[in-house]
Coordinates of C-alpha atoms and ligand atoms in Angstrom, one line a residue:
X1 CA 27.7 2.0 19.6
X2 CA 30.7 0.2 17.8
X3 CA 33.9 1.1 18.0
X4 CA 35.3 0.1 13.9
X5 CA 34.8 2.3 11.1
X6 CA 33.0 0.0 9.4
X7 CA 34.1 -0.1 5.5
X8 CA 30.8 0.1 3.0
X9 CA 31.2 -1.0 -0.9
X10 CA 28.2 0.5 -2.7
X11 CA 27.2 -0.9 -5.4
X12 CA 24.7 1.5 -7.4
X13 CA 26.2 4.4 -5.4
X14 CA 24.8 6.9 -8.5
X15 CA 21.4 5.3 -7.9
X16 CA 18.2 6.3 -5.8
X17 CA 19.2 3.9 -3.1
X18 CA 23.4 4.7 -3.9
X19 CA 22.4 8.7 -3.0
X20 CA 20.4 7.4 0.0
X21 CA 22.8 5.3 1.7
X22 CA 25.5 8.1 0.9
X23 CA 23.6 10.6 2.9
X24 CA 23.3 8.3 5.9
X25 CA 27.1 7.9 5.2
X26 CA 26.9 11.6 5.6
X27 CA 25.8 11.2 8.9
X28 CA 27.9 9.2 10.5
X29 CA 31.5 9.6 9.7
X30 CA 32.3 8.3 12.9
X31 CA 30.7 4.9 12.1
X32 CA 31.0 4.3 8.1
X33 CA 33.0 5.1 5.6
X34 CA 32.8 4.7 2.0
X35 CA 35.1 2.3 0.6
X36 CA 34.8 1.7 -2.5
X37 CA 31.9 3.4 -5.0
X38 CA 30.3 1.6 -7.7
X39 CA 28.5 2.8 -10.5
X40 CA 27.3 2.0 -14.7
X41 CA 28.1 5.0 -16.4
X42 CA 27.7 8.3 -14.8
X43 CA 30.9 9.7 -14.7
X44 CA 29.8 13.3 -13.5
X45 CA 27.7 11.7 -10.5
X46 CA 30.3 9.6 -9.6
X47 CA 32.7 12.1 -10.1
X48 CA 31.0 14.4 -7.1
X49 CA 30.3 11.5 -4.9
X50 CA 34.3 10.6 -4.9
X51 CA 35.3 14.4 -4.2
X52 CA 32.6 14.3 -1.3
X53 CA 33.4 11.2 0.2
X54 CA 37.0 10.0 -1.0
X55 CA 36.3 6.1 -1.6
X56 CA 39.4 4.2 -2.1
X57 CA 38.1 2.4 -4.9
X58 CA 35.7 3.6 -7.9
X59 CA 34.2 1.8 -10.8
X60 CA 32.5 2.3 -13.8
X61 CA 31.3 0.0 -17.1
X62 CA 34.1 0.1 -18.9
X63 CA 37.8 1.0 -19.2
X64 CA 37.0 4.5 -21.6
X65 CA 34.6 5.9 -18.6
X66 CA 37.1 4.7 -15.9
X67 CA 40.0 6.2 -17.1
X68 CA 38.1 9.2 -17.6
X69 CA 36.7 9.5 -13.9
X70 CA 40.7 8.8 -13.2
X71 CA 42.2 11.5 -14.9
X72 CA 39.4 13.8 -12.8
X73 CA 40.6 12.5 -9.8
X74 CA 44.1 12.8 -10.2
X75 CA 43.2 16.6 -11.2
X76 CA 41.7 17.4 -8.0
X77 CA 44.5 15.3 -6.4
X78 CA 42.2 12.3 -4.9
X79 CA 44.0 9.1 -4.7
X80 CA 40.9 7.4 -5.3
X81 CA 41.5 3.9 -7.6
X82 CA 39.2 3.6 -10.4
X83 CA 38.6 0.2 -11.7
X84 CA 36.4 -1.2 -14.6
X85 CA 33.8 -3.9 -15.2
X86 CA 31.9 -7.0 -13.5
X87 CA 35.7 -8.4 -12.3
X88 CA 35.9 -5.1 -10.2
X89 CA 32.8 -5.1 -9.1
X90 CA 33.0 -8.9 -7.4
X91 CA 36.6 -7.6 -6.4
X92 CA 35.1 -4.9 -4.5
X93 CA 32.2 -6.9 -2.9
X94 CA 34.6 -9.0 -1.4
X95 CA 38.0 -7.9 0.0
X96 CA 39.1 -8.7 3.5
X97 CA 38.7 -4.7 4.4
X98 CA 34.8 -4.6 3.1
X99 CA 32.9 -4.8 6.1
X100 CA 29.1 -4.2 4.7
X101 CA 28.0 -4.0 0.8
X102 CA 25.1 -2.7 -0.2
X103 CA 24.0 -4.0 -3.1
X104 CA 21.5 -1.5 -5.0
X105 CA 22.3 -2.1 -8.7
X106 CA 19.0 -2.4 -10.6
X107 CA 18.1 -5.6 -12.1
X108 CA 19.9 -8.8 -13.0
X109 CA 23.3 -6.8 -13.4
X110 CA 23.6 -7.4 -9.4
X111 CA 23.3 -11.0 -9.4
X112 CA 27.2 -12.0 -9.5
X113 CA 28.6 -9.1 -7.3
X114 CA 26.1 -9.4 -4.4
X115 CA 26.4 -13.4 -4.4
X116 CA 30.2 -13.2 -4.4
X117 CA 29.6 -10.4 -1.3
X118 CA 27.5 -13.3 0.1
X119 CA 30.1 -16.0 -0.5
X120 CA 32.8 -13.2 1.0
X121 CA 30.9 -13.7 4.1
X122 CA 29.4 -9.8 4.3
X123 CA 27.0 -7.7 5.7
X124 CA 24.8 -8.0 2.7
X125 CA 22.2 -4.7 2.5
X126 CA 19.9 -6.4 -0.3
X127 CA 18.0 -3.7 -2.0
X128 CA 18.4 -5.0 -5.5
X129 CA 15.4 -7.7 -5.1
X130 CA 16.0 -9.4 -8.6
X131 CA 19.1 -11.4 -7.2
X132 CA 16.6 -13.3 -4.6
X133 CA 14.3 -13.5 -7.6
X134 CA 16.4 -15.0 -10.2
X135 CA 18.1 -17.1 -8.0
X136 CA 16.8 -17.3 -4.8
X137 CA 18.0 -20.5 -4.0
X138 CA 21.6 -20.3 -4.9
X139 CA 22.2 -16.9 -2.8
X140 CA 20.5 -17.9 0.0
X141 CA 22.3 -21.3 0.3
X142 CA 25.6 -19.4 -0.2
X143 CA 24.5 -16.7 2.5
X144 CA 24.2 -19.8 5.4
X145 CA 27.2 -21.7 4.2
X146 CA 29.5 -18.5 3.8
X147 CA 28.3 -16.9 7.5
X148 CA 26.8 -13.9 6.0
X149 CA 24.5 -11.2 7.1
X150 CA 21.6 -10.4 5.0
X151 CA 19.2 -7.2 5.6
X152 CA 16.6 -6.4 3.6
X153 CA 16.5 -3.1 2.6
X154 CA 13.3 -3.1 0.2
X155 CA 11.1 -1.3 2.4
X156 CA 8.7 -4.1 2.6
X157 CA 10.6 -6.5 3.8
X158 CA 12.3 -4.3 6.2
X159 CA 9.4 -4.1 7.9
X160 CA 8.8 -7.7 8.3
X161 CA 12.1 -8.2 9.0
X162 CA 11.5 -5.8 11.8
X163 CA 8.0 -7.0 12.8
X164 CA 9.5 -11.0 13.2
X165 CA 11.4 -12.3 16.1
X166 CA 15.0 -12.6 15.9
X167 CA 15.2 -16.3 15.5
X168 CA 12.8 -16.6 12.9
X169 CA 15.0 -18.3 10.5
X170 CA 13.9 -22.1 12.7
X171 CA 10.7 -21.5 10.9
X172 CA 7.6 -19.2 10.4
X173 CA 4.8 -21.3 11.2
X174 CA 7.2 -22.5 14.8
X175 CA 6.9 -18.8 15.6
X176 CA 3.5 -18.7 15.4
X177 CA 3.4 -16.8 11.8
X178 CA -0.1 -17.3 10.4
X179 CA 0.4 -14.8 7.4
X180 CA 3.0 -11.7 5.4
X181 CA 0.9 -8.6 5.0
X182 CA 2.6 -7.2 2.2
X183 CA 1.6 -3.9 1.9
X184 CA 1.4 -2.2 -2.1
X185 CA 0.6 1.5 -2.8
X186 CA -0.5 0.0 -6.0
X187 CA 1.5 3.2 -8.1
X188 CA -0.1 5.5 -10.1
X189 CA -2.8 3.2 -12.1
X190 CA -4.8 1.6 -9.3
X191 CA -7.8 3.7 -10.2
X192 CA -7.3 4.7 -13.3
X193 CA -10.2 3.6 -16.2
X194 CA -8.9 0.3 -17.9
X195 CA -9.1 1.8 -21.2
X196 CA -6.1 4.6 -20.2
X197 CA -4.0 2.1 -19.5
X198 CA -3.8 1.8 -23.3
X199 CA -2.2 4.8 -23.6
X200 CA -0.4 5.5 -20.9
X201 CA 3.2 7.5 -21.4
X202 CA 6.6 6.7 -19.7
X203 CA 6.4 10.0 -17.5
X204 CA 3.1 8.7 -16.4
X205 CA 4.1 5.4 -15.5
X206 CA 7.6 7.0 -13.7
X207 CA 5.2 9.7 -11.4
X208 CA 5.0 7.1 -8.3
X209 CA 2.4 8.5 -6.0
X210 CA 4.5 8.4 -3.2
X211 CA 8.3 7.0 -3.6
X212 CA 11.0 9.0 -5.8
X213 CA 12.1 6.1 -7.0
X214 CA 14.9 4.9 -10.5
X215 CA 12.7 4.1 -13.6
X216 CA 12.8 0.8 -13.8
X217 CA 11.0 0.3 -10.3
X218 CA 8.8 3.2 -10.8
X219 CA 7.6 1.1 -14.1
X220 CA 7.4 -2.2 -12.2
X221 CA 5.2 -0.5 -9.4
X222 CA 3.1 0.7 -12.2
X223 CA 2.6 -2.6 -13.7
X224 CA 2.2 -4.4 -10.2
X225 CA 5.5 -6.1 -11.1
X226 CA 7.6 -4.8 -8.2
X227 CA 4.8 -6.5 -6.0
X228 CA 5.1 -9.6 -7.9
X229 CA 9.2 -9.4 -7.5
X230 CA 9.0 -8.6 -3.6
X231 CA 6.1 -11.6 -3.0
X232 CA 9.3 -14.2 -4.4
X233 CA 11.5 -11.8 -2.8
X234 CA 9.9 -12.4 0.6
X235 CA 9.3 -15.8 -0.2
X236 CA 13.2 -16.6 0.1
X237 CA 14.1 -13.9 2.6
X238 CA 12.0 -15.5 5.4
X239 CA 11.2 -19.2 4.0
X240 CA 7.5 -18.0 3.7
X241 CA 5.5 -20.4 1.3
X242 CA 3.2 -18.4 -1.3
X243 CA 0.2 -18.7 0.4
X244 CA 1.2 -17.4 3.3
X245 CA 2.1 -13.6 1.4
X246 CA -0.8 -11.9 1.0
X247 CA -1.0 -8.9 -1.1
X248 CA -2.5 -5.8 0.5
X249 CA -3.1 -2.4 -1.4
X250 CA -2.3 0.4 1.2
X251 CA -2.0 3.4 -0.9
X252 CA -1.3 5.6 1.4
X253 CA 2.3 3.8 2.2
X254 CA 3.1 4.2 5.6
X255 CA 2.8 0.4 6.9
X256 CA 5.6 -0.4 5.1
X257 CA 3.9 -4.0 5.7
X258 CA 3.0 -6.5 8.6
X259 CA 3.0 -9.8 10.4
X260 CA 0.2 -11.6 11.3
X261 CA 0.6 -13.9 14.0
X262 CA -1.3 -16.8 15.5
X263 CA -2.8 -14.9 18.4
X264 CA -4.6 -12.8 16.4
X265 CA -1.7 -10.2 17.1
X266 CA -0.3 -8.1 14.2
X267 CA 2.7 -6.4 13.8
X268 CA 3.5 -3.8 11.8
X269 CA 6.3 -1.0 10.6
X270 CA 5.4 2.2 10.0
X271 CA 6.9 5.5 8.5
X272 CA 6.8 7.9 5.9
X273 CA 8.0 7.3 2.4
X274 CA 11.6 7.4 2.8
X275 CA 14.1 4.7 2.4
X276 CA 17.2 6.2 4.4
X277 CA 14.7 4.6 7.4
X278 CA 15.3 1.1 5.9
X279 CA 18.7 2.2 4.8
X280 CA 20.0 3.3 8.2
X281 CA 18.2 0.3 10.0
X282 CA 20.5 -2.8 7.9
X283 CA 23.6 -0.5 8.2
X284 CA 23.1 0.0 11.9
X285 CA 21.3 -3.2 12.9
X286 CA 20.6 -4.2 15.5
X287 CA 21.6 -0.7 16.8
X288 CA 19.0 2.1 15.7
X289 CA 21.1 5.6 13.8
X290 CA 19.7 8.7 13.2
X291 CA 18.3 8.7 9.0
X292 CA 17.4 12.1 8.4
X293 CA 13.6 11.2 8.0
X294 CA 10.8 13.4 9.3
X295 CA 9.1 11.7 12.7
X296 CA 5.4 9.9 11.3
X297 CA 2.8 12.4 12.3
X298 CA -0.2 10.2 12.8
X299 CA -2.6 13.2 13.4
X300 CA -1.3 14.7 9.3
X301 CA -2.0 11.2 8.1
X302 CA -4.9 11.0 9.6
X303 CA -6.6 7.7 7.8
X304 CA -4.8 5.0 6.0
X305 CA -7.1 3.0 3.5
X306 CA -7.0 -0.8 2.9
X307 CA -7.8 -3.1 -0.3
X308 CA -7.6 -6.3 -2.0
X309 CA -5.4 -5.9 -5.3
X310 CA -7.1 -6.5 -8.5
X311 CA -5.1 -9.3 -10.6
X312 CA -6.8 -8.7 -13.4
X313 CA -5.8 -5.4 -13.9
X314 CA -2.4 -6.3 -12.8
X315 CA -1.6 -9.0 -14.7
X316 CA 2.1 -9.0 -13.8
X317 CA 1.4 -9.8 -10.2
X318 CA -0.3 -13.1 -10.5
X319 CA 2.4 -14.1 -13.4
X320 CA 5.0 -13.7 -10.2
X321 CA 2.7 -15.5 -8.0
X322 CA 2.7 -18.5 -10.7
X323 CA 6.4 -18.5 -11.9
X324 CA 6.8 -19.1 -7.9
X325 CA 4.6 -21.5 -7.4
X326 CA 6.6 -23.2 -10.8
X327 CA 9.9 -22.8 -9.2
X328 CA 13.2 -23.5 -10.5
X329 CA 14.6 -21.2 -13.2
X330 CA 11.1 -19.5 -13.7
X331 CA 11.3 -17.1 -12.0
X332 CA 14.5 -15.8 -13.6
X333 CA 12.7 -16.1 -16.7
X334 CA 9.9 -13.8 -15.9
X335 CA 12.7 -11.1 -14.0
X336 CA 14.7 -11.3 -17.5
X337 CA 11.4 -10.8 -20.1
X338 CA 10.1 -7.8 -17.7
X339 CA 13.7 -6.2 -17.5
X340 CA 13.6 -6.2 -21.0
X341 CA 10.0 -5.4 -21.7
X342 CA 10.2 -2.1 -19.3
X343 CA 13.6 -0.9 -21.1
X344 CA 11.5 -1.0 -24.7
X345 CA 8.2 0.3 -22.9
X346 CA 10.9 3.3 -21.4
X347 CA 12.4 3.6 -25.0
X348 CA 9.0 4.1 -26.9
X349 CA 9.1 0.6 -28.7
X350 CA 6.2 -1.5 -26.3
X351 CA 2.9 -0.3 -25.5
X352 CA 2.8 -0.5 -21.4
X353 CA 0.1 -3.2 -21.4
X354 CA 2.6 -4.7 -23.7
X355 CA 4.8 -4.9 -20.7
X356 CA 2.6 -8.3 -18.9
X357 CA 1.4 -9.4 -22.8
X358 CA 5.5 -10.1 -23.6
X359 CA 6.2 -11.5 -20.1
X360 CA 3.5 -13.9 -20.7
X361 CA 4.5 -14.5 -23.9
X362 CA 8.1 -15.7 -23.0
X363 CA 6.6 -17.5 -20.4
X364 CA 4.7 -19.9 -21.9
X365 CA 7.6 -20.1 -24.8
X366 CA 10.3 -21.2 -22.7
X367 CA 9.9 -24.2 -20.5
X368 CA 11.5 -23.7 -17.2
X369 CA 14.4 -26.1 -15.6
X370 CA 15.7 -26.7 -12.2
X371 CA 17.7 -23.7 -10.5
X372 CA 20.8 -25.7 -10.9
X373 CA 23.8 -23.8 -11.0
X374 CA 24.9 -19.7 -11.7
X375 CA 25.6 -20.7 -15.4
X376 CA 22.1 -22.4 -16.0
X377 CA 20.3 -19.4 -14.3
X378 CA 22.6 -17.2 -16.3
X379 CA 21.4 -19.2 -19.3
X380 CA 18.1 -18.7 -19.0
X381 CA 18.0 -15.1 -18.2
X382 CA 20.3 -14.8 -21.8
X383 CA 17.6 -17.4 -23.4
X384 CA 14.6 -14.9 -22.3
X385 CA 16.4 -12.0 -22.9
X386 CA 16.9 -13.0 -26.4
X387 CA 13.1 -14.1 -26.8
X388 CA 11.6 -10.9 -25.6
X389 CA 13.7 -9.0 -27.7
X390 CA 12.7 -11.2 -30.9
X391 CA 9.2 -10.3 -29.6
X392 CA 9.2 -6.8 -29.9
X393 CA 11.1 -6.9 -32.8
X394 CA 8.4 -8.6 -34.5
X395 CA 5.9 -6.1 -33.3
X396 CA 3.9 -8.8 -31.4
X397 CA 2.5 -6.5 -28.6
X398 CA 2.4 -2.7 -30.3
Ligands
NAD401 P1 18.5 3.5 -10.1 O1 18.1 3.2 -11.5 O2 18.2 4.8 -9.5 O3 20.0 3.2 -9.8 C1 20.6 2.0 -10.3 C2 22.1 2.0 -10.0 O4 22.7 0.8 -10.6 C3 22.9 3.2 -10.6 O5 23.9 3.6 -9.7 C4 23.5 2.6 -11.9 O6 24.7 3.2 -12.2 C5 23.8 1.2 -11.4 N1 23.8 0.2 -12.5 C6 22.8 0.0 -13.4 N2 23.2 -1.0 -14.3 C7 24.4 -1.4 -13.9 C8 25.4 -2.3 -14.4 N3 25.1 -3.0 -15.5 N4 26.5 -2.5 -13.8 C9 26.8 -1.7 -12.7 N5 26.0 -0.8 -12.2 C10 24.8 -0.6 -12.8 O7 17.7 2.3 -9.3 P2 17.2 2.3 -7.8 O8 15.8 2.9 -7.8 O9 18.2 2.9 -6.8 O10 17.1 0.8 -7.5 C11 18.2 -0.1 -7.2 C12 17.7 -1.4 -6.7 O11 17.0 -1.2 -5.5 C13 16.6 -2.1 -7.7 O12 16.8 -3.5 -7.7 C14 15.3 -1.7 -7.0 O13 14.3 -2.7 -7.3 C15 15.7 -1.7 -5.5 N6 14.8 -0.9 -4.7 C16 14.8 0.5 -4.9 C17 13.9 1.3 -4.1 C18 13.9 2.8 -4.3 O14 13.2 3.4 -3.6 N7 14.5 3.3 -5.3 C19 13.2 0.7 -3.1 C20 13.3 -0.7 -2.9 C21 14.1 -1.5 -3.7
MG402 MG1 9.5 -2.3 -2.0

């Protein structure tokens, strides 16, 4: 076991993931502590997390809710600092003291923090997957010049992380990789008659069959999306061409997903449905930690079912598949569209099979350039964001 208190910054500690990797925190006081806890908006949450776990550092949106989380502190007599916007949050990801951050902010309001934890030289703990998908190239350049550790934490690519030799990073095909079984539970809709989908309610779209998960995940697992984000997210993590990630709906998650290799071997992870397992396993790696999680009981589970996912129905997966296959700031155009497409689907102003019709849409509006630099993928997620928003304005898809 090692010896350091290792230092965590969470970013997104308010979050599903946040509460997750605070209760394997909860654990092991003798190996992490919680440095610094990061957070949008919810003052009360973050309030309860500070009291519980004493961070040296907080942070919230803006200087109103962080002065307000400040004067609660000093109340109870915590000397916790509470600091404001983007600035604190690279800050954070990055001091000398920071050992590990994990980075579980939901969508494209992750990017900078978790690349300048990257360029700090961290342990990155990636759960927020649209970083790799808006600008997969940038973060993963900066993770090998910078000497940084990156874990997957998305469940998926957890278990291929697990299921891979150590030195994979020379090259897949050199380790005799023949295919990425991505496993899918394909969410709530994967039966359901076509002409429901019309119809179909944000509570509907947020009851994931088998993961408690925030609600803009929940609706991208609906939609298919969150596949579509974790094929390009596996596509960087492990240098894996598109054809070699194949797609397989697994409803009954528990192979979290699997390598096939040349041999006609596959390996696999399996587990139940809870993501302190993945969690635990990047904070701890390459050590193994207790996570809280009930032991797999093969004999409950008893079958596990298999299928081929249905593009049609989900048109949001084969959208990823092509803005991939298009490469350079496409991607981050499709991850900018959807983020706003799901927001107005959650707020009552887009249909949910209006979600794939608008990503489409800005798709095929805006021509895509080369990654480049931050500022040009920063420029094109703006440019979508503003397109998709024109979109629904105009009523286009309701
Ligand atoms: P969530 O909505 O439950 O939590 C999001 C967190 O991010 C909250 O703490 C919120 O305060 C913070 N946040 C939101 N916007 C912010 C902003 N602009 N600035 C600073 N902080 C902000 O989301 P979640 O389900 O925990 O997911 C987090 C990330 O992890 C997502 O990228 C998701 O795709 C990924 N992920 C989640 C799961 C899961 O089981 N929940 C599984 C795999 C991957
Ligand atoms: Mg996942």
């Amino acid at each position: 076991m090692s010896s350091k208190l290792q230092n965590i910054t969470v970013l997104g500690a308010t979050g599903s993931i946040g509460v997750s990797t605070l209760d394997v925190i909860r654990r092991h006081p003798d190996r992490y502590r919680a440095f610094a806890l990061c957070a949008h908006s919810q003052v009360d949450k973050l309030f309860e997390q500070c009291v519980e776990f004493r961070p040296r550092f907080a942070v919230l949106r803006d200087a109103s809710l962080a002065a307000a989380l400040s004067e609660r502190c000093r109340s109870v007599g915590l000397d916790t600092e509470v600091r404001h916007g983007v600035e604190a949050l690279i800050e954070l990801s990055s001091l000398p003291e920071v050992d590990a951050v994990m980075a579980a902010i939901v969508g494209a309001a992750g990017l900078e923090p978790t690349l300048a934890a990257a360029r700090a030289g961290k342990k990155v703990m990636l759960a927020n997957k649209e970083v790799l998908v808006m600008a997969g190239e940038l973060f993963m350049h900066a993770v090998r010049e910078y000497g940084a550790t990156l874990l997957p934490v998305d469940s998926e690519h957890n278990a291929i992380f697990q299921s891979l030799p150590a030195d994979f990073a020379r090259g897949l095909e050199s380790c005799g990789v023949q295919k990425i079984l991505l496993t899918a539970s394909g969410g709530p809709f994967r039966n359901s008659p076509l002409a429901d989908l019309a119809n179909v309610t944000p509570e509907q779209a947020c009851a994931h069959p088998n993961w408690v998960m925030g609600r803009k995940i929940s609706v991208d697992s609906a939609t298919m999306m969150n596949k579509g984000l974790e094929v390009i997210e596996a596509h960087w993590l492990f240098a894996a061409p598109p054809d070699m990630i194949q797609v397989v709906v697994h409803p009954q998650s528990v192979i979290h997903s699997a390598v096939q290799y040349a041999d006609g071997s596959v390996l696999a992870q399996l587990g139940n449905p809870d993501m302190r397992t993945p969690i635990a396993y990047a904070m701890a790696w390459p050590e193994r930690i207790a996570a809280g999680v009930e032991p797999l009981d093969l004999f409950k589970i008893a079958r596990l079912d298999f299928s081929a996912p249905d593009f049609e129905r989900f048109r949001c997966l084969q959208l990823a598949y092509d803005v991939l296959r298009e490469g350079g700031t496409a991607p981050a155009i499709l991850n900018a569209a959807n983020e706003v497409a799901v927001a107005a689907f959650l707020d009552g102003h887009l249909p949910f099979l209006g979600i794939a019709l608008l990503n489409e849409a800005v798709l095929q509006a805006m021509p895509a350039g080369p990654e480049g630099s931050l500022a040009d993928v920063l420029a094109a997620d703006a440019e979508a964001r503003h397109m998709a928003g024109q979109l629904i304005r105009q009523q286009r898809f309701a």
